[in-house]
PDB file of C-alpha atoms in Angstrom:
ATOM      1  CA  MET A 194     162.603 -25.420-178.788  1.00  0.00           C
ATOM      2  CA  ALA A 195     160.383 -28.418-178.843  1.00  0.00           C
ATOM      3  CA  SER A 196     157.730 -26.478-177.021  1.00  0.00           C
ATOM      4  CA  ILE A 197     157.999 -23.612-179.487  1.00  0.00           C
ATOM      5  CA  LYS A 198     157.721 -25.977-182.431  1.00  0.00           C
ATOM      6  CA  HIS A 199     154.732 -27.540-180.757  1.00  0.00           C
ATOM      7  CA  GLU A 200     153.135 -24.159-180.318  1.00  0.00           C
ATOM      8  CA  GLU A 201     153.782 -23.330-183.953  1.00  0.00           C
ATOM      9  CA  LYS A 202     151.666 -26.302-184.940  1.00  0.00           C
ATOM     10  CA  ILE A 203     148.724 -24.741-183.154  1.00  0.00           C
ATOM     11  CA  PRO A 204     146.674 -22.384-185.348  1.00  0.00           C
ATOM     12  CA  PHE A 205     147.015 -18.607-184.772  1.00  0.00           C
ATOM     13  CA  LEU A 206     144.947 -17.309-181.807  1.00  0.00           C
ATOM     14  CA  SER A 207     143.972 -20.812-180.975  1.00  0.00           C
ATOM     15  CA  SER A 208     143.502 -21.917-177.389  1.00  0.00           C
ATOM     16  CA  GLU A 209     142.375 -24.907-175.438  1.00  0.00           C
ATOM     17  CA  ASP A 210     138.906 -23.507-175.370  1.00  0.00           C
ATOM     18  CA  ASP A 211     139.106 -23.182-179.133  1.00  0.00           C
ATOM     19  CA  HIS A 212     139.755 -26.862-179.404  1.00  0.00           C
ATOM     20  CA  ASP A 213     136.684 -27.507-177.307  1.00  0.00           C
ATOM     21  CA  ASP A 214     134.626 -25.207-179.565  1.00  0.00           C
ATOM     22  CA  GLN A 215     135.813 -27.073-182.610  1.00  0.00           C
ATOM     23  CA  LYS A 216     134.575 -30.258-181.070  1.00  0.00           C
ATOM     24  CA  VAL A 217     131.177 -28.738-180.248  1.00  0.00           C
ATOM     25  CA  ARG A 218     130.548 -26.920-183.570  1.00  0.00           C
ATOM     26  CA  PRO A 219     129.741 -29.966-185.638  1.00  0.00           C
ATOM     27  CA  ARG A 220     126.965 -30.791-183.179  1.00  0.00           C
ATOM     28  CA  GLN A 221     125.677 -27.196-183.307  1.00  0.00           C
ATOM     29  CA  ASN A 222     125.706 -27.217-187.120  1.00  0.00           C
ATOM     30  CA  GLY A 223     123.630 -30.411-187.145  1.00  0.00           C
ATOM     31  CA  PHE A 224     121.189 -28.863-184.709  1.00  0.00           C
ATOM     32  CA  TRP A 225     120.664 -25.800-186.926  1.00  0.00           C
ATOM     33  CA  LYS A 226     120.378 -27.971-189.974  1.00  0.00           C
ATOM     34  CA  ASN A 227     117.621 -29.931-188.293  1.00  0.00           C
ATOM     35  CA  ARG A 228     115.835 -26.725-187.321  1.00  0.00           C
ATOM     36  CA  SER A 229     116.207 -25.381-190.846  1.00  0.00           C
ATOM     37  CA  ALA A 230     114.775 -28.586-192.309  1.00  0.00           C
ATOM     38  CA  ALA A 231     111.848 -28.437-189.884  1.00  0.00           C
ATOM     39  CA  ALA A 232     111.214 -24.801-190.815  1.00  0.00           C
ATOM     40  CA  HIS A 233     111.244 -25.663-194.525  1.00  0.00           C
ATOM     41  CA  GLY A 234     108.820 -28.492-193.839  1.00  0.00           C
ATOM     42  CA  ILE A 235     106.460 -26.168-191.984  1.00  0.00           C
ATOM     43  CA  LEU A 236     106.663 -23.620-194.809  1.00  0.00           C
ATOM     44  CA  LEU A 237     105.904 -26.349-197.341  1.00  0.00           C
ATOM     45  CA  VAL A 238     102.837 -27.423-195.353  1.00  0.00           C
ATOM     46  CA  VAL A 239     101.676 -23.798-195.084  1.00  0.00           C
ATOM     47  CA  GLN A 240     102.140 -23.301-198.815  1.00  0.00           C
ATOM     48  CA  LEU A 241     100.177 -26.482-199.544  1.00  0.00           C
ATOM     49  CA  LEU A 242      97.369 -25.298-197.250  1.00  0.00           C
ATOM     50  CA  LEU A 243      97.319 -21.894-198.959  1.00  0.00           C
ATOM     51  CA  PHE A 244      97.219 -23.619-202.346  1.00  0.00           C
ATOM     52  CA  VAL A 245      94.289 -25.790-201.253  1.00  0.00           C
ATOM     53  CA  LEU A 246      92.474 -22.716-199.877  1.00  0.00           C
ATOM     54  CA  ASN A 247      93.044 -20.881-203.160  1.00  0.00           C
ATOM     55  CA  VAL A 248      91.600 -23.822-205.090  1.00  0.00           C
ATOM     56  CA  VAL A 249      88.589 -23.928-202.740  1.00  0.00           C
ATOM     57  CA  PHE A 250      88.043 -20.170-203.123  1.00  0.00           C
ATOM     58  CA  LEU A 251      88.378 -20.468-206.893  1.00  0.00           C
ATOM     59  CA  ILE A 252      85.775 -23.243-207.066  1.00  0.00           C
ATOM     60  CA  SER A 253      83.507 -21.297-204.690  1.00  0.00           C
ATOM     61  CA  ASN A 254      83.776 -18.152-206.820  1.00  0.00           C
ATOM     62  CA  ILE A 255      83.099 -20.053-210.045  1.00  0.00           C
ATOM     63  CA  THR A 256      80.039 -21.723-208.452  1.00  0.00           C
ATOM     64  CA  TYR A 257      78.778 -18.369-207.164  1.00  0.00           C
ATOM     65  CA  LEU A 258      79.234 -16.658-210.528  1.00  0.00           C
ATOM     66  CA  ARG A 259      77.448 -19.481-212.331  1.00  0.00           C
ATOM     67  CA  ALA A 260      74.561 -19.379-209.850  1.00  0.00           C
ATOM     68  CA  ARG A 261      74.347 -15.596-210.156  1.00  0.00           C
ATOM     69  CA  ASN A 262      74.378 -15.786-213.951  1.00  0.00           C
ATOM     70  CA  ASP A 263      71.664 -18.469-213.857  1.00  0.00           C
ATOM     71  CA  THR A 264      69.604 -16.275-211.523  1.00  0.00           C
ATOM     72  CA  VAL A 265      70.071 -13.216-213.730  1.00  0.00           C
ATOM     73  CA  SER A 266      69.174 -15.254-216.792  1.00  0.00           C
ATOM     74  CA  SER A 267      66.126 -16.704-215.027  1.00  0.00           C
ATOM     75  CA  ASN A 268      65.007 -13.253-213.877  1.00  0.00           C
ATOM     76  CA  ALA A 269      65.480 -11.879-217.376  1.00  0.00           C
ATOM     77  CA  SER A 270      63.395 -14.717-218.817  1.00  0.00           C
ATOM     78  CA  SER A 271      60.708 -14.142-216.187  1.00  0.00           C
ATOM     79  CA  MET A 272      60.601 -10.463-217.061  1.00  0.00           C
ATOM     80  CA  ARG A 273      60.164 -11.273-220.739  1.00  0.00           C
ATOM     81  CA  ALA A 274      57.306 -13.658-219.878  1.00  0.00           C
ATOM     82  CA  PHE A 275      55.538 -11.090-217.668  1.00  0.00           C
ATOM     83  CA  SER A 276      51.732 -11.099-217.634  1.00  0.00           C
ATOM     84  CA  PRO A 277      49.528  -8.562-215.836  1.00  0.00           C
ATOM     85  CA  ALA A 278      47.260 -11.480-214.904  1.00  0.00           C
ATOM     86  CA  GLU A 279      49.940 -12.776-212.527  1.00  0.00           C
ATOM     87  CA  SER A 280      48.549 -10.431-209.874  1.00  0.00           C
ATOM     88  CA  ALA A 281      45.370 -12.518-209.891  1.00  0.00           C
ATOM     89  CA  LEU A 282      47.070 -15.904-209.983  1.00  0.00           C
ATOM     90  CA  GLU A 283      46.597 -17.965-206.836  1.00  0.00           C
ATOM     91  CA  TYR A 284      46.238 -21.678-206.121  1.00  0.00           C
ATOM     92  CA  ILE A 285      43.662 -23.521-204.096  1.00  0.00           C
ATOM     93  CA  ILE A 286      43.082 -27.155-203.111  1.00  0.00           C
ATOM     94  CA  VAL A 287      40.173 -28.760-204.955  1.00  0.00           C
ATOM     95  CA  GLU A 288      38.558 -32.091-204.070  1.00  0.00           C
ATOM     96  CA  GLU A 289      37.793 -34.439-206.974  1.00  0.00           C
ATOM     97  CA  ASP A 290      36.037 -37.236-205.093  1.00  0.00           C
ATOM     98  CA  ASN A 291      32.861 -37.018-207.213  1.00  0.00           C
ATOM     99  CA  TYR A 292      34.564 -36.824-210.609  1.00  0.00           C
ATOM    100  CA  GLY A 293      32.646 -38.798-213.250  1.00  0.00           C
ATOM    101  CA  HIS A 294      29.569 -39.182-211.056  1.00  0.00           C
ATOM    102  CA  HIS A 295      27.674 -36.191-212.428  1.00  0.00           C
ATOM    103  CA  GLN A 296      27.016 -34.733-215.834  1.00  0.00           C
ATOM    104  CA  SER A 297      29.261 -31.869-216.901  1.00  0.00           C
ATOM    105  CA  PRO A 298      27.466 -28.647-217.885  1.00  0.00           C
ATOM    106  CA  TYR A 299      29.850 -28.361-220.851  1.00  0.00           C
ATOM    107  CA  THR A 300      29.326 -31.781-222.485  1.00  0.00           C
ATOM    108  CA  GLY A 301      26.589 -34.211-223.434  1.00  0.00           C
ATOM    109  CA  GLU A 302      23.962 -33.822-226.107  1.00  0.00           C
ATOM    110  CA  PRO A 303      23.726 -30.293-227.558  1.00  0.00           C
ATOM    111  CA  ARG A 304      21.172 -28.277-225.631  1.00  0.00           C
ATOM    112  CA  PRO A 305      20.642 -24.629-224.646  1.00  0.00           C
ATOM    113  CA  GLU A 306      22.121 -25.195-221.184  1.00  0.00           C
ATOM    114  CA  VAL A 307      25.433 -26.344-222.687  1.00  0.00           C
ATOM    115  CA  ASP A 308      25.635 -23.331-224.997  1.00  0.00           C
ATOM    116  CA  GLN A 309      24.845 -20.975-222.127  1.00  0.00           C
ATOM    117  CA  ALA A 310      27.481 -22.602-219.912  1.00  0.00           C
ATOM    118  CA  TRP A 311      30.147 -22.178-222.590  1.00  0.00           C
ATOM    119  CA  SER A 312      29.129 -18.599-223.349  1.00  0.00           C
ATOM    120  CA  HIS A 313      29.328 -17.711-219.666  1.00  0.00           C
ATOM    121  CA  LEU A 314      32.715 -19.406-219.293  1.00  0.00           C
ATOM    122  CA  LEU A 315      34.122 -17.522-222.298  1.00  0.00           C
ATOM    123  CA  ARG A 316      32.515 -14.164-221.484  1.00  0.00           C
ATOM    124  CA  SER A 317      35.898 -12.460-221.075  1.00  0.00           C
ATOM    125  CA  THR A 318      37.325 -13.260-224.479  1.00  0.00           C
ATOM    126  CA  ASN A 319      38.806  -9.834-225.298  1.00  0.00           C
ATOM    127  CA  LEU A 320      40.440  -7.743-222.602  1.00  0.00           C
ATOM    128  CA  ARG A 321      41.591  -4.134-222.228  1.00  0.00           C
ATOM    129  CA  ILE A 322      45.345  -4.068-221.634  1.00  0.00           C
ATOM    130  CA  THR A 323      46.895  -0.768-220.536  1.00  0.00           C
ATOM    131  CA  LYS A 324      49.843   0.894-222.242  1.00  0.00           C
ATOM    132  CA  ASP A 325      52.126   0.272-219.263  1.00  0.00           C
ATOM    133  CA  GLU A 326      51.187  -3.420-219.242  1.00  0.00           C
ATOM    134  CA  MET A 327      51.886  -3.714-222.951  1.00  0.00           C
ATOM    135  CA  ILE A 328      55.293  -2.078-222.561  1.00  0.00           C
ATOM    136  CA  LYS A 329      56.185  -4.426-219.674  1.00  0.00           C
ATOM    137  CA  MET A 330      55.256  -7.387-221.884  1.00  0.00           C
ATOM    138  CA  ASN A 331      57.096  -5.834-224.861  1.00  0.00           C
ATOM    139  CA  LYS A 332      54.085  -6.611-227.059  1.00  0.00           C
ATOM    140  CA  THR A 333      51.886  -4.690-229.501  1.00  0.00           C
ATOM    141  CA  SER A 334      48.225  -5.173-230.369  1.00  0.00           C
ATOM    142  CA  LEU A 335      45.160  -3.474-231.836  1.00  0.00           C
ATOM    143  CA  THR A 336      44.553  -0.003-230.409  1.00  0.00           C
ATOM    144  CA  LEU A 337      41.225   0.764-228.770  1.00  0.00           C
ATOM    145  CA  LYS A 338      39.383   3.758-230.235  1.00  0.00           C
ATOM    146  CA  ASP A 339      38.660   5.289-226.846  1.00  0.00           C
ATOM    147  CA  GLY A 340      42.387   5.495-226.064  1.00  0.00           C
ATOM    148  CA  SER A 341      42.092   3.320-222.950  1.00  0.00           C
ATOM    149  CA  GLY A 342      44.592   0.715-224.105  1.00  0.00           C
ATOM    150  CA  TYR A 343      44.948  -2.250-226.403  1.00  0.00           C
ATOM    151  CA  VAL A 344      43.264  -5.595-227.073  1.00  0.00           C
ATOM    152  CA  GLY A 345      44.501  -8.796-225.440  1.00  0.00           C
ATOM    153  CA  TYR A 346      43.186 -12.177-224.375  1.00  0.00           C
ATOM    154  CA  LEU A 347      44.127 -14.853-221.871  1.00  0.00           C
ATOM    155  CA  GLU A 348      45.718 -17.991-223.309  1.00  0.00           C
ATOM    156  CA  ALA A 349      43.597 -20.017-220.867  1.00  0.00           C
ATOM    157  CA  ILE A 350      40.468 -18.602-222.524  1.00  0.00           C
ATOM    158  CA  HIS A 351      41.952 -19.436-225.913  1.00  0.00           C
ATOM    159  CA  MET A 352      42.413 -23.051-224.826  1.00  0.00           C
ATOM    160  CA  LEU A 353      38.862 -23.215-223.493  1.00  0.00           C
ATOM    161  CA  HIS A 354      37.619 -21.772-226.792  1.00  0.00           C
ATOM    162  CA  CYS A 355      39.389 -24.651-228.553  1.00  0.00           C
ATOM    163  CA  VAL A 356      37.740 -27.198-226.265  1.00  0.00           C
ATOM    164  CA  LYS A 357      34.374 -25.630-227.095  1.00  0.00           C
ATOM    165  CA  ARG A 358      35.119 -25.861-230.823  1.00  0.00           C
ATOM    166  CA  LEU A 359      36.056 -29.523-230.498  1.00  0.00           C
ATOM    167  CA  TYR A 360      32.768 -30.144-228.694  1.00  0.00           C
ATOM    168  CA  GLN A 361      30.832 -28.300-231.401  1.00  0.00           C
ATOM    169  CA  SER A 362      32.681 -30.068-234.230  1.00  0.00           C
ATOM    170  CA  HIS A 363      31.464 -33.347-232.747  1.00  0.00           C
ATOM    171  CA  ASN A 364      27.897 -32.096-233.359  1.00  0.00           C
ATOM    172  CA  PRO A 365      28.259 -30.040-236.570  1.00  0.00           C
ATOM    173  CA  ASP A 366      24.606 -30.246-237.606  1.00  0.00           C
ATOM    174  CA  HIS A 367      23.603 -28.501-234.392  1.00  0.00           C
ATOM    175  CA  TYR A 368      25.953 -25.582-235.144  1.00  0.00           C
ATOM    176  CA  PRO A 369      25.402 -24.738-238.852  1.00  0.00           C
ATOM    177  CA  GLU A 370      26.546 -21.119-238.458  1.00  0.00           C
ATOM    178  CA  GLN A 371      29.955 -22.158-237.128  1.00  0.00           C
ATOM    179  CA  GLN A 372      30.177 -24.815-239.835  1.00  0.00           C
ATOM    180  CA  ARG A 373      29.565 -22.218-242.573  1.00  0.00           C
ATOM    181  CA  ALA A 374      32.203 -19.950-241.021  1.00  0.00           C
ATOM    182  CA  GLY A 375      34.826 -22.690-241.327  1.00  0.00           C
ATOM    183  CA  ALA A 376      35.145 -23.363-237.604  1.00  0.00           C
ATOM    184  CA  PHE A 377      35.183 -27.125-238.171  1.00  0.00           C
ATOM    185  CA  THR A 378      37.831 -27.423-240.880  1.00  0.00           C
ATOM    186  CA  ASP A 379      40.670 -29.881-240.444  1.00  0.00           C
ATOM    187  CA  ASP A 380      43.187 -27.036-240.093  1.00  0.00           C
ATOM    188  CA  HIS A 381      41.239 -25.433-237.254  1.00  0.00           C
ATOM    189  CA  PHE A 382      40.604 -28.814-235.655  1.00  0.00           C
ATOM    190  CA  TYR A 383      44.325 -29.644-235.599  1.00  0.00           C
ATOM    191  CA  HIS A 384      45.162 -26.103-234.455  1.00  0.00           C
ATOM    192  CA  CYS A 385      42.895 -26.562-231.460  1.00  0.00           C
ATOM    193  CA  LEU A 386      44.369 -29.958-230.639  1.00  0.00           C
ATOM    194  CA  ASP A 387      47.861 -28.486-230.591  1.00  0.00           C
ATOM    195  CA  VAL A 388      46.816 -25.458-228.538  1.00  0.00           C
ATOM    196  CA  ILE A 389      45.373 -27.791-225.903  1.00  0.00           C
ATOM    197  CA  ARG A 390      48.463 -30.036-226.001  1.00  0.00           C
ATOM    198  CA  GLU A 391      50.784 -27.094-225.500  1.00  0.00           C
ATOM    199  CA  GLY A 392      48.633 -25.768-222.666  1.00  0.00           C
ATOM    200  CA  ILE A 393      48.658 -29.108-220.846  1.00  0.00           C
ATOM    201  CA  MET A 394      52.430 -29.418-221.164  1.00  0.00           C
ATOM    202  CA  CYS A 395      53.033 -25.798-220.167  1.00  0.00           C
ATOM    203  CA  ASN A 396      50.784 -25.973-217.094  1.00  0.00           C
ATOM    204  CA  ALA A 397      51.216 -29.608-216.115  1.00  0.00           C
ATOM    205  CA  ASP A 398      48.847 -30.975-213.478  1.00  0.00           C
ATOM    206  CA  VAL A 399      51.112 -33.162-211.327  1.00  0.00           C
ATOM    207  CA  ALA A 400      48.363 -34.803-209.263  1.00  0.00           C
ATOM    208  CA  ILE A 401      48.846 -38.590-209.100  1.00  0.00           C
ATOM    209  CA  ASN A 402      45.808 -40.622-210.092  1.00  0.00           C
ATOM    210  CA  THR A 403      45.224 -44.293-209.298  1.00  0.00           C
ATOM    211  CA  LEU A 404      43.733 -47.451-210.792  1.00  0.00           C
ATOM    212  CA  LEU A 405      40.808 -49.483-209.471  1.00  0.00           C
ATOM    213  CA  TRP A 406      39.426 -52.874-210.460  1.00  0.00           C
ATOM    214  CA  ASP A 407      36.369 -52.680-212.700  1.00  0.00           C
ATOM    215  CA  GLY A 408      35.987 -56.432-213.013  1.00  0.00           C
ATOM    216  CA  PRO A 409      38.162 -59.553-212.976  1.00  0.00           C
ATOM    217  CA  SER A 410      40.331 -58.377-215.909  1.00  0.00           C
ATOM    218  CA  LYS A 411      39.468 -54.711-216.306  1.00  0.00           C
ATOM    219  CA  VAL A 412      40.624 -51.578-214.517  1.00  0.00           C
ATOM    220  CA  LYS A 413      39.571 -47.944-214.555  1.00  0.00           C
ATOM    221  CA  GLY A 414      41.343 -44.741-213.676  1.00  0.00           C
ATOM    222  CA  ALA A 415      40.388 -42.841-210.550  1.00  0.00           C
ATOM    223  CA  ARG A 416      40.999 -39.207-209.573  1.00  0.00           C
ATOM    224  CA  PRO A 417      40.363 -39.217-205.824  1.00  0.00           C
ATOM    225  CA  GLY A 418      41.650 -36.734-203.284  1.00  0.00           C
ATOM    226  CA  PRO A 419      42.740 -33.119-203.437  1.00  0.00           C
ATOM    227  CA  ARG A 420      44.412 -31.347-206.355  1.00  0.00           C
ATOM    228  CA  LYS A 421      46.294 -28.065-206.504  1.00  0.00           C
ATOM    229  CA  CYS A 422      44.446 -25.841-208.968  1.00  0.00           C
ATOM    230  CA  THR A 423      44.335 -22.259-210.134  1.00  0.00           C
ATOM    231  CA  ASP A 424      41.716 -20.231-208.312  1.00  0.00           C
ATOM    232  CA  TRP A 425      39.643 -19.724-211.446  1.00  0.00           C
ATOM    233  CA  GLY A 426      37.135 -17.480-209.700  1.00  0.00           C
ATOM    234  CA  ARG A 427      39.870 -14.999-208.772  1.00  0.00           C
ATOM    235  CA  LEU A 428      41.369 -15.051-212.278  1.00  0.00           C
ATOM    236  CA  GLN A 429      37.911 -14.692-213.832  1.00  0.00           C
ATOM    237  CA  ALA A 430      37.173 -11.674-211.633  1.00  0.00           C
ATOM    238  CA  TRP A 431      40.393 -10.044-212.870  1.00  0.00           C
ATOM    239  CA  ALA A 432      39.375 -10.741-216.483  1.00  0.00           C
ATOM    240  CA  ASP A 433      35.804  -9.527-215.914  1.00  0.00           C
ATOM    241  CA  ASP A 434      37.185  -6.176-214.791  1.00  0.00           C
ATOM    242  CA  LYS A 435      39.035  -5.816-218.109  1.00  0.00           C
ATOM    243  CA  THR A 436      36.438  -7.351-220.433  1.00  0.00           C
ATOM    244  CA  LEU A 437      35.592  -5.496-223.629  1.00  0.00           C
ATOM    245  CA  ALA A 438      31.916  -5.679-224.546  1.00  0.00           C
ATOM    246  CA  GLU A 439      31.322  -7.197-227.959  1.00  0.00           C
ATOM    247  CA  LYS A 440      28.551  -8.801-229.943  1.00  0.00           C
ATOM    248  CA  ASP A 441      30.641 -10.423-232.653  1.00  0.00           C
ATOM    249  CA  LEU A 442      34.107 -10.032-234.143  1.00  0.00           C
ATOM    250  CA  LYS A 443      32.946  -8.066-237.175  1.00  0.00           C
ATOM    251  CA  THR A 444      31.095  -5.517-235.054  1.00  0.00           C
ATOM    252  CA  PHE A 445      33.967  -5.356-232.574  1.00  0.00           C
ATOM    253  CA  LEU A 446      36.537  -4.576-235.283  1.00  0.00           C
ATOM    254  CA  ALA A 447      34.251  -1.970-236.841  1.00  0.00           C
ATOM    255  CA  THR A 448      33.404  -0.116-233.626  1.00  0.00           C
ATOM    256  CA  ALA A 449      35.938  -0.760-230.865  1.00  0.00           C
ATOM    257  CA  VAL A 450      39.398  -0.530-232.464  1.00  0.00           C
ATOM    258  CA  VAL A 451      41.291   1.965-234.613  1.00  0.00           C
ATOM    259  CA  PRO A 452      40.765   0.947-238.277  1.00  0.00           C
ATOM    260  CA  PHE A 453      43.476  -0.944-240.138  1.00  0.00           C
ATOM    261  CA  ASP A 454      44.355   1.918-242.524  1.00  0.00           C
ATOM    262  CA  GLU A 455      44.736   4.604-239.839  1.00  0.00           C
ATOM    263  CA  ILE A 456      47.989   5.603-238.149  1.00  0.00           C
ATOM    264  CA  GLY A 457      48.265   4.156-234.666  1.00  0.00           C
ATOM    265  CA  SER A 458      46.029   1.153-235.361  1.00  0.00           C
ATOM    266  CA  VAL A 459      48.691  -0.966-233.612  1.00  0.00           C
ATOM    267  CA  GLY A 460      50.658   0.018-230.557  1.00  0.00           C
ATOM    268  CA  PRO A 461      52.177   1.083-228.293  1.00  0.00           C
ATOM    269  CA  THR A 462      54.048   2.977-230.998  1.00  0.00           C
ATOM    270  CA  GLU A 463      57.216   3.077-228.798  1.00  0.00           C
ATOM    271  CA  LEU A 464      57.593  -0.663-229.397  1.00  0.00           C
ATOM    272  CA  LEU A 465      57.309  -0.323-233.158  1.00  0.00           C
ATOM    273  CA  VAL A 466      60.472   1.762-233.541  1.00  0.00           C
TER     274      VAL A 466
END
C-alpha cells in the first residue's frame, strides 16, 4: 500500500525520465530566452541601420532636388539673358606691360586723329537683329523697312559711347554741335557715369594689379602681366556683319525704319500680344 500511495504522489504519465526532463527544461528555457534576446538585439540594430540609411537617402534626395532646382533656375535665367552676340564671345590673354608708356589714340588734346579713332571704334552702333533672335531674347524694337529684322545695339558699344561723351564734355568748346544738342547736360553726364559703373560691375576685370615705389613716400599703381580679356576683334567682326549704315539718327529714323504711326513699327508682333 505504501508503494501505491507513493506512486499516487507521482503525476499522471510521469516517469523517471520525466523527472530528468523537468530538471533540464529550465536550462533549455534560459537558452531560448538568450537566443530570443540576441535576435531582438540584432533586429534592433538592423532597424537602426535602416533608419540611418533612410535619413541619408532623404538628405541626399533633398540635396539633389535643390541642386536640380538651382540648375533649372540658372538655366532659365540664362535663357532670359540670351544674346546672339554670345556666338562671337571668346577670351584671349592680353599683355599690359607697356600700359601708361604710350599715348592713347582715344585721349589727349582734341585732334582729328582722336575723333577718327572714336568714330572707327563706334562704327557698329546700330545692328540688324533677326526675328528669331528677337524672339529668343523676348524683346521688341524698331522694325526695319526692308523687312530684314529689327534694330539693336551692343551694350559694350553703348558704354564706349558714354566714355566718348565724357571725353568730349571735358572739351566742350571743341565740340559745339554736341553741346547744342544737349550731349553735355548734367543728366546725360550722370547717365553715362552710371552706365559705365554698371558695365564695370557686370563684367568685372579680376586681374590683380600691384603697387610700386615712386619715391620715398609715394607709390603708384602698376598693371603688369597678362589679363584675360574679351577678343574684341572677333566681337567687332560679328557686329560689322550686322551693322546698319547710317549718317545720323534723324536720317536713320526717316529712311531705315517703319515710321512711328504705321502698324508694325515695333516688333516682332508675336511678342506684343
